[in-house]
Tab-separated table of C-alpha atoms in Angstrom:
chain	number	residue	atom	x	y	z
A	175	UNK	CA	284.059	44.627	165.760
A	176	UNK	CA	283.081	45.099	162.056
A	177	UNK	CA	286.618	44.875	161.157
A	178	UNK	CA	287.602	41.809	162.761
A	179	UNK	CA	284.723	40.235	161.088
A	180	UNK	CA	285.354	41.723	157.162
A	181	UNK	CA	289.210	40.264	157.687
A	182	UNK	CA	287.623	37.061	158.704
A	183	UNK	CA	285.156	37.280	155.676
A	184	UNK	CA	287.773	37.784	153.460
A	185	UNK	CA	289.475	35.366	154.733
A	186	UNK	CA	286.786	32.540	154.879
A	187	UNK	CA	286.341	33.607	150.801
A	188	UNK	CA	290.059	33.402	150.101
A	189	UNK	CA	290.057	29.664	151.673
A	190	UNK	CA	287.029	28.695	149.987
A	191	UNK	CA	288.575	29.872	146.528
A	192	UNK	CA	291.431	28.054	147.447
A	193	UNK	CA	289.772	24.678	147.701
A	194	UNK	CA	287.449	25.233	144.994
A	195	UNK	CA	290.445	25.796	142.336
A	196	UNK	CA	290.020	22.656	140.170
A	197	UNK	CA	286.185	22.987	140.038
A	198	UNK	CA	284.942	25.336	137.303
A	199	UNK	CA	281.609	26.722	137.758
A	200	UNK	CA	281.785	27.304	141.915
A	201	UNK	CA	285.194	29.439	140.440
A	202	UNK	CA	283.285	30.424	138.214
A	203	UNK	CA	280.383	31.296	140.983
A	204	UNK	CA	282.718	32.646	143.368
A	205	UNK	CA	284.758	35.368	140.924
A	206	UNK	CA	280.908	36.642	140.112
A	207	UNK	CA	280.459	36.891	143.454
A	208	UNK	CA	283.206	38.478	145.087
A	209	UNK	CA	284.532	40.717	142.245
A	210	UNK	CA	282.176	42.628	141.224
A	211	UNK	CA	282.070	43.593	144.826
A	212	UNK	CA	285.410	45.154	145.441
A	213	UNK	CA	284.522	48.504	143.856
A	214	UNK	CA	281.375	49.086	145.968
A	215	UNK	CA	283.112	48.075	148.968
A	216	UNK	CA	286.448	50.174	148.794
A	217	UNK	CA	283.921	53.178	149.073
A	218	UNK	CA	286.019	55.858	148.776
A	219	UNK	CA	287.063	55.526	145.204
A	220	UNK	CA	283.100	55.467	143.964
A	221	UNK	CA	281.673	57.819	147.176
A	222	UNK	CA	279.074	57.804	149.385
A	223	UNK	CA	276.471	58.394	146.475
A	224	UNK	CA	276.893	55.903	144.476
A	225	UNK	CA	276.922	52.570	146.934
A	226	UNK	CA	273.709	50.903	146.210
A	227	UNK	CA	271.663	47.444	145.400
A	228	UNK	CA	271.970	47.891	141.951
A	229	UNK	CA	276.323	46.752	142.664
A	230	UNK	CA	274.123	43.236	143.894
A	231	UNK	CA	272.790	42.432	140.399
A	232	UNK	CA	275.893	40.304	138.687
A	233	UNK	CA	276.833	39.194	142.275
A	234	UNK	CA	273.273	37.786	142.764
A	235	UNK	CA	274.358	35.829	139.931
A	236	UNK	CA	277.402	34.195	141.433
A	237	UNK	CA	275.149	33.540	144.613
A	238	UNK	CA	272.417	31.844	142.475
A	239	UNK	CA	275.373	29.679	140.508
A	240	UNK	CA	276.828	28.795	143.892
A	241	UNK	CA	273.505	27.751	145.430
A	242	UNK	CA	272.596	25.163	142.414
A	243	UNK	CA	275.757	23.645	142.790
A	244	UNK	CA	275.969	23.095	146.505
A	245	UNK	CA	272.157	21.748	145.857
A	246	UNK	CA	273.279	19.038	142.975
A	247	UNK	CA	276.449	18.065	145.557
A	248	UNK	CA	273.512	17.795	148.154
A	249	UNK	CA	270.972	15.431	145.972
A	250	UNK	CA	274.308	12.898	144.884
A	251	UNK	CA	275.720	12.364	147.887
A	252	UNK	CA	272.392	11.814	149.929
A	253	UNK	CA	269.371	11.296	147.178
A	254	UNK	CA	267.329	9.619	149.946
A	255	UNK	CA	266.429	13.028	151.462
A	256	UNK	CA	264.395	14.787	148.874
A	257	UNK	CA	261.565	15.231	151.178
A	258	UNK	CA	264.096	17.592	153.439
A	259	UNK	CA	265.237	18.809	150.478
A	260	UNK	CA	262.322	19.841	149.475
A	261	UNK	CA	261.110	21.698	152.758
A	262	UNK	CA	264.406	23.179	152.508
A	263	UNK	CA	263.808	24.603	149.251
A	264	UNK	CA	260.137	25.908	150.474
A	265	UNK	CA	261.089	27.756	153.766
A	266	UNK	CA	264.368	29.431	151.328
A	267	UNK	CA	261.322	30.298	148.810
A	268	UNK	CA	259.692	31.726	151.422
A	269	UNK	CA	261.894	33.427	153.289
A	270	UNK	CA	262.998	35.249	149.922
A	271	UNK	CA	259.590	36.170	148.755
A	272	UNK	CA	258.858	37.912	152.798
A	273	UNK	CA	262.244	39.799	152.174
A	274	UNK	CA	261.326	40.767	149.057
A	275	UNK	CA	258.185	42.043	149.678
A	276	UNK	CA	259.134	43.973	152.763
A	277	UNK	CA	262.498	45.154	150.745
A	278	UNK	CA	259.864	46.447	147.482
A	279	UNK	CA	257.957	48.861	150.436
A	280	UNK	CA	261.331	51.014	150.789
A	281	UNK	CA	261.454	51.402	147.053
A	282	UNK	CA	257.650	52.378	146.595
A	283	UNK	CA	259.010	55.772	146.288
A	284	UNK	CA	261.515	58.359	147.286
A	285	UNK	CA	260.067	59.688	150.285
A	286	UNK	CA	260.208	55.510	151.487
A	287	UNK	CA	263.530	55.031	150.231
A	288	UNK	CA	265.214	57.738	151.866
A	289	UNK	CA	263.132	57.209	155.030
A	290	UNK	CA	264.456	53.685	155.715
A	291	UNK	CA	268.346	54.910	154.369
A	292	UNK	CA	268.089	57.236	157.112
A	293	UNK	CA	266.842	55.075	159.729
A	294	UNK	CA	269.899	52.157	158.661
A	295	UNK	CA	272.327	54.610	158.468
A	296	UNK	CA	271.853	57.760	161.080
A	297	UNK	CA	275.198	59.331	160.330
A	298	UNK	CA	274.985	59.439	156.207
A	299	UNK	CA	275.348	63.373	155.686
A	300	UNK	CA	273.745	62.035	151.772
A	301	UNK	CA	270.756	59.690	153.250
A	302	UNK	CA	268.972	62.604	155.129
A	303	UNK	CA	269.977	65.033	152.332
A	304	UNK	CA	267.772	62.926	149.996
A	305	UNK	CA	265.371	62.750	152.911
A	306	UNK	CA	264.937	66.170	152.797
A	307	UNK	CA	264.699	66.550	149.009
A	308	UNK	CA	261.581	63.945	148.972
A	309	UNK	CA	260.252	65.696	151.902
A	310	UNK	CA	260.509	68.813	150.282
A	311	UNK	CA	258.470	67.364	146.855
A	312	UNK	CA	256.269	65.962	149.198
A	313	UNK	CA	254.754	69.047	150.759
A	314	UNK	CA	256.501	68.799	154.074
A	315	UNK	CA	259.082	71.472	154.974
A	316	UNK	CA	258.861	71.315	158.451
A	317	UNK	CA	260.223	67.841	158.041
A	318	UNK	CA	262.609	68.729	155.607
A	319	UNK	CA	264.509	71.493	157.414
A	320	UNK	CA	265.255	68.801	160.253
A	321	UNK	CA	266.824	66.109	157.701
A	322	UNK	CA	268.454	68.672	156.063
A	323	UNK	CA	269.702	70.612	158.818
A	324	UNK	CA	270.669	66.876	160.200
A	325	UNK	CA	272.339	66.393	157.340
A	326	UNK	CA	274.497	69.568	157.807
A	327	UNK	CA	275.170	69.279	161.203
A	328	UNK	CA	277.113	65.765	159.685
A	329	UNK	CA	278.155	67.349	156.881
A	330	UNK	CA	278.743	71.243	156.735
A	331	UNK	CA	280.230	71.362	153.590
A	332	UNK	CA	277.228	69.881	151.525
A	333	UNK	CA	276.327	73.206	149.527
A	334	UNK	CA	273.013	71.264	147.536
A	335	UNK	CA	271.702	70.376	151.094
A	336	UNK	CA	272.371	74.456	151.988
A	337	UNK	CA	270.385	75.193	148.847
A	338	UNK	CA	267.173	72.600	149.225
A	339	UNK	CA	267.378	73.984	152.985
A	340	UNK	CA	266.760	77.532	151.881
A	341	UNK	CA	264.232	76.124	149.376
A	342	UNK	CA	262.410	73.636	152.774
A	343	UNK	CA	262.498	77.190	154.904
A	344	UNK	CA	260.847	79.401	152.132
A	345	UNK	CA	257.986	76.427	151.621
A	346	UNK	CA	258.063	76.674	155.663
A	347	UNK	CA	257.455	80.515	155.156
A	348	UNK	CA	260.290	81.356	157.197
A	349	UNK	CA	261.233	83.344	154.255
A	350	UNK	CA	263.963	85.811	155.885
A	351	UNK	CA	265.941	82.960	157.066
A	352	UNK	CA	265.423	80.999	153.591
A	353	UNK	CA	266.764	84.433	152.153
A	354	UNK	CA	270.033	84.132	154.382
A	355	UNK	CA	270.895	81.138	153.630
A	356	UNK	CA	270.617	81.343	149.983
A	357	UNK	CA	271.914	83.911	149.721
A	358	UNK	CA	274.931	81.982	151.445
A	359	UNK	CA	275.087	79.787	148.682
A	360	UNK	CA	275.505	82.530	145.942
A	361	UNK	CA	278.686	84.241	147.692
A	362	UNK	CA	279.726	80.654	147.072
A	363	UNK	CA	278.602	79.980	144.032
A	364	UNK	CA	277.227	82.556	142.035
A	365	UNK	CA	276.770	80.601	138.879
A	366	UNK	CA	273.956	78.301	140.540
A	367	UNK	CA	270.709	78.826	139.007
A	368	UNK	CA	268.502	76.703	141.811
A	369	UNK	CA	270.029	78.886	144.265
A	370	UNK	CA	268.669	82.487	142.526
A	371	UNK	CA	265.060	80.698	142.105
A	372	UNK	CA	264.676	79.493	145.124
A	373	UNK	CA	266.106	83.343	146.364
A	374	UNK	CA	263.420	84.880	143.190
A	375	UNK	CA	260.498	82.501	145.122
A	376	UNK	CA	261.223	83.948	149.063
A	377	UNK	CA	261.664	87.526	147.709
A	378	UNK	CA	258.025	87.268	145.815
A	379	UNK	CA	256.673	86.087	148.463
A	380	UNK	CA	257.669	89.433	149.982
A	381	UNK	CA	256.257	91.183	147.647
A	382	UNK	CA	259.643	92.410	146.521
A	383	UNK	CA	258.691	91.648	142.601
A	384	UNK	CA	261.615	93.901	140.880
A	385	UNK	CA	264.074	91.839	142.894
A	386	UNK	CA	262.181	88.657	142.314
A	387	UNK	CA	262.067	89.417	138.396
A	388	UNK	CA	266.077	90.222	138.454
A	389	UNK	CA	266.609	86.729	140.252
A	390	UNK	CA	264.694	84.815	137.936
A	391	UNK	CA	265.713	86.042	134.786
A	392	UNK	CA	268.999	85.214	136.329
A	393	UNK	CA	268.260	81.826	136.777
A	394	UNK	CA	266.824	81.386	133.157
A	395	UNK	CA	269.927	82.992	131.527
A	396	UNK	CA	272.023	80.093	133.922
A	397	UNK	CA	269.813	77.397	132.686
A	398	UNK	CA	267.100	78.512	130.127
A	399	UNK	CA	265.585	74.849	130.198
A	400	UNK	CA	264.026	74.259	133.414
A	401	UNK	CA	260.146	75.388	132.585
A	402	UNK	CA	260.210	76.203	136.292
A	403	UNK	CA	262.168	79.113	136.340
A	404	UNK	CA	259.978	80.241	133.557
A	405	UNK	CA	256.975	79.757	135.446
A	406	UNK	CA	257.973	81.825	138.358
A	407	UNK	CA	259.493	84.407	135.733
A	408	UNK	CA	255.823	84.762	134.387
A	409	UNK	CA	254.629	85.591	137.410
A	410	UNK	CA	256.387	87.643	139.010
A	411	UNK	CA	256.122	89.149	135.366
A	412	UNK	CA	252.084	89.572	135.387
A	413	UNK	CA	252.238	90.434	139.009
A	414	UNK	CA	254.060	93.573	137.589
A	415	UNK	CA	251.500	94.133	134.498
A	416	UNK	CA	254.610	92.795	132.213
A	417	UNK	CA	251.214	90.718	130.288
A	418	UNK	CA	253.333	90.376	127.445
A	419	UNK	CA	256.645	88.875	128.906
A	420	UNK	CA	254.718	86.597	131.329
A	421	UNK	CA	252.958	85.489	128.042
A	422	UNK	CA	256.423	84.319	126.608
A	423	UNK	CA	257.859	82.878	129.302
A	424	UNK	CA	254.926	81.196	130.078
A	425	UNK	CA	254.886	79.188	126.554
A	426	UNK	CA	258.525	78.548	126.994
A	427	UNK	CA	257.765	76.805	130.269
A	428	UNK	CA	254.723	74.624	128.893
A	429	UNK	CA	257.391	73.649	125.388
A	430	UNK	CA	259.884	72.986	128.047
A	431	UNK	CA	257.786	70.885	129.704
A	432	UNK	CA	253.836	69.990	128.087
A	433	UNK	CA	252.822	67.281	130.708
A	434	UNK	CA	252.909	69.962	133.380
A	435	UNK	CA	249.206	71.228	133.492
A	436	UNK	CA	249.673	73.867	135.567
A	437	UNK	CA	251.542	76.063	133.130
A	438	UNK	CA	248.817	76.146	130.433
A	439	UNK	CA	246.288	77.136	133.218
A	440	UNK	CA	248.703	80.057	134.520
A	441	UNK	CA	249.106	80.915	131.176
A	442	UNK	CA	245.163	80.908	130.483
A	443	UNK	CA	244.087	83.056	133.725
A	444	UNK	CA	246.505	85.321	132.420
A	445	UNK	CA	244.885	85.755	129.019
A	446	UNK	CA	241.291	85.647	130.603
A	447	UNK	CA	242.357	89.055	133.106
A	448	UNK	CA	245.015	90.335	131.161
A	449	UNK	CA	246.780	91.582	134.307
A	450	UNK	CA	247.210	90.373	136.903
A	451	UNK	CA	246.504	91.815	140.680
A	452	UNK	CA	248.069	90.007	143.714
A	453	UNK	CA	248.754	86.925	144.234
A	454	UNK	CA	247.021	84.273	144.775
A	455	UNK	CA	245.536	82.234	141.025
A	456	UNK	CA	249.468	81.335	140.013
A	457	UNK	CA	250.534	77.894	140.473
A	458	UNK	CA	254.142	77.941	141.301
């Protein structure tokens, strides 16, 4: 049915273009409405992650132009029905405003956006993967595990989803599963710094600090610009009593991300205690 509907819409658009071929404004409006949408409508060209509402910006200008021309045509053909036109305009504006308010709720934050996307496109692996990442950021690892597992069920080849699943498993306290998951990722992509950092965090949570330091160092080596890698490495070093090295990495984390207060707080804790004991006060 969707294919037939698409074919009918394409045929109707072509017929309308033919009928309006001698009217410059209408032709321009139709061209602005249709042509910018063609790349987005052929999804394999762009990939599923690039199809979004931003592709409607320019087509909206074409639709507005066509609506204005239709309104002007109505006025010229039936100038006596101003009240009907006013009511029609009011209804359309109210409906558009209500739809805008409702859609703005979905764009409130990443969690709301990807929840909406996953509900409307339940067979989209990308939607479930992004929802899982948003749930991790929101501190809801149990739900993130479900979303990421669903993404991998739909598309087992999504390596980023596997990495994020390892992160969610670690955050949920399922450390052995997290380590097994991330080691599988690293077997295929040993140069992935995020995977090394996730493995390091899980190992540190198990008390394997020497191994955690080695993994954090590898993450920093692969991407020294990520403040959280330096912070994690500093925490592991501090727990091992390597105060001077820990201070260096806390300071580097602060330099890379000066707007994040936890790095400065960790440095203050380190300076006050000189050497850390068991895990607890550090803010990962």
